[in-house]
Amino acid sequence: MNAHGVRYLVVGAHAVAFHARPRATKDLDVLIEPTATNARKVLAALRDFFEGAELGYSEQDVTDPRWIIQLGVAPVRIDLMSEMPGFGNFETAWRNRVDAAFGCVPAHYLGLDELIGAKGAVDRPQDRADLRILKRAKSGIRLRSTTRSSRRRRTTRRG
């Protein structure tokens, strides 16, 4: 996507991991700018990624807010969407993005305030949990690691 100049934002669990704390997820959620120009870039990037294979998506499919284009199978699925509730429009989110690495690849992440708004607009248990973690991260509260070794250390100190 970067090579084609696609305007996209990493959202969902990977954005939560970037801003606050990693958690298990089944996919990579990517919000794309819903314009015809950007849709053409997305389709070109997909053609390159899939070595010229025709995937059957149109510009309208890419920009239609009712569609989520799912590539791959969980837990390594990529979900491309052109709309997300809770943070206004893409242009505002783009201006407030955070550019950082996704692994070793440059990426654009949804800003923390917009991610908090998006998580607050969805009433699912995981989104409510993410929202609590994101608000703590925004307030500067250090989040405790949930790795196995950190749990073992905490248990050892108490014993």
XYZ file of C-alpha atoms in Angstrom:
159
model
C 0.000 0.000 0.000
C 2.842 2.354 0.808
C 4.420 1.828 -2.612
C 1.170 2.888 -4.273
C 0.596 5.926 -2.069
C -2.605 4.540 -0.548
C -4.054 6.691 2.224
C -4.860 4.183 4.968
C -4.862 3.937 8.745
C -4.180 0.908 10.910
C -7.144 0.651 13.286
C -8.557 -1.988 15.637
C -6.447 -4.251 17.837
C -3.157 -3.376 16.147
C -3.774 0.321 16.803
C -4.639 -0.511 20.427
C -1.358 -2.439 20.661
C 0.541 0.510 19.202
C -0.968 3.098 21.560
C -1.405 1.022 24.714
C -0.946 -2.725 25.018
C -0.916 -5.740 22.685
C -3.760 -8.227 22.747
C -4.749 -11.246 20.697
C -6.521 -10.539 17.433
C -7.682 -12.477 14.401
C -7.019 -9.794 11.814
C -5.427 -6.528 10.788
C -8.069 -3.817 10.388
C -7.236 -1.121 7.852
C -9.340 1.964 7.229
C -8.895 3.398 3.747
C -9.774 6.838 2.474
C -13.098 6.419 0.626
C -12.271 8.259 -2.604
C -12.162 6.975 -6.172
C -8.507 7.979 -6.512
C -7.528 6.104 -3.369
C -9.675 3.109 -4.369
C -7.716 2.855 -7.640
C -4.485 2.861 -5.638
C -5.829 0.151 -3.310
C -6.805 -2.029 -6.271
C -3.378 -1.523 -7.875
C -1.678 -2.477 -4.596
C -3.820 -5.616 -4.322
C -3.043 -6.594 -7.929
C 0.671 -6.229 -7.211
C 0.425 -8.151 -3.942
C -1.499 -10.991 -5.589
C 0.824 -10.954 -8.628
C -1.735 -9.691 -11.111
C -4.618 -11.898 -10.042
C -8.006 -10.285 -10.590
C -9.838 -10.302 -7.268
C -13.155 -9.072 -8.623
C -13.386 -5.859 -6.587
C -14.375 -2.529 -8.104
C -13.675 1.042 -6.997
C -17.248 1.148 -5.723
C -16.665 -1.971 -3.597
C -13.585 -0.401 -2.038
C -15.368 2.854 -1.138
C -18.755 1.396 -0.150
C -19.149 1.725 3.648
C -21.318 -1.412 3.688
C -18.406 -3.558 2.455
C -15.428 -4.949 4.323
C -12.950 -6.567 1.982
C -11.455 -9.569 3.768
C -8.168 -10.951 2.501
C -6.820 -14.185 3.921
C -8.026 -16.292 6.817
C -7.903 -15.599 10.557
C -5.589 -15.213 12.379
C -3.695 -13.583 9.501
C -6.640 -11.916 7.786
C -6.616 -8.319 6.562
C -9.899 -6.395 6.692
C -10.115 -3.305 4.477
C -12.936 -0.885 5.278
C -13.861 2.602 4.152
C -15.855 3.696 7.193
C -15.690 3.386 10.949
C -17.963 4.953 13.559
C -16.954 7.344 16.273
C -14.267 9.713 15.063
C -15.575 11.949 12.298
C -14.242 11.855 8.780
C -11.164 10.308 7.244
C -9.509 13.664 6.501
C -9.512 14.633 10.181
C -8.231 11.203 11.167
C -5.507 11.435 8.504
C -4.308 14.790 9.865
C -4.113 13.288 13.373
C -2.496 9.991 12.364
C 0.689 8.666 13.901
C 3.327 7.458 11.459
C 5.379 4.599 12.891
C 6.608 1.123 12.038
C 4.363 -1.919 11.782
C 7.038 -4.502 12.359
C 9.702 -3.262 9.950
C 7.307 -1.522 7.536
C 6.325 2.154 7.765
C 2.624 2.498 8.610
C -0.037 5.073 9.465
C -1.948 4.507 12.722
C -5.237 6.050 13.759
C -4.474 8.703 16.387
C -5.158 7.934 20.033
C -8.062 10.383 20.411
C -9.750 9.081 17.260
C -9.209 5.484 18.373
C -10.802 6.279 21.735
C -13.765 7.814 19.893
C -14.106 4.801 17.610
C -13.933 2.304 20.470
C -16.447 4.357 22.456
C -18.926 4.273 19.562
C -19.048 0.465 19.475
C -20.699 -1.412 22.318
C -18.956 -4.773 22.233
C -17.168 -6.272 25.258
C -13.719 -6.211 23.612
C -14.164 -2.593 22.512
C -15.165 -1.588 26.060
C -12.037 -3.325 27.397
C -9.901 -1.616 24.731
C -11.457 1.728 25.637
C -10.465 1.363 29.307
C -6.891 0.494 28.316
C -6.667 3.380 25.839
C -7.973 5.906 28.363
C -5.395 4.722 30.882
C -2.664 5.036 28.269
C -3.806 8.557 27.391
C -3.738 9.595 31.045
C -0.164 8.323 31.331
C -0.932 5.428 33.653
C 1.671 2.722 33.119
C 0.012 -0.461 31.940
C 1.079 -3.694 33.572
C 2.396 -6.356 31.254
C 0.278 -9.465 30.898
C 3.017 -11.780 29.722
C 3.557 -15.102 31.416
C 6.949 -14.075 32.835
C 5.515 -10.912 34.416
C 2.711 -12.926 36.033
C 5.262 -15.379 37.401
C 7.379 -12.567 38.857
C 4.361 -10.991 40.549
C 3.374 -14.343 42.011
C 6.920 -14.981 43.249
C 7.086 -11.629 45.053
C 3.831 -12.276 46.874
C 4.824 -15.756 47.989
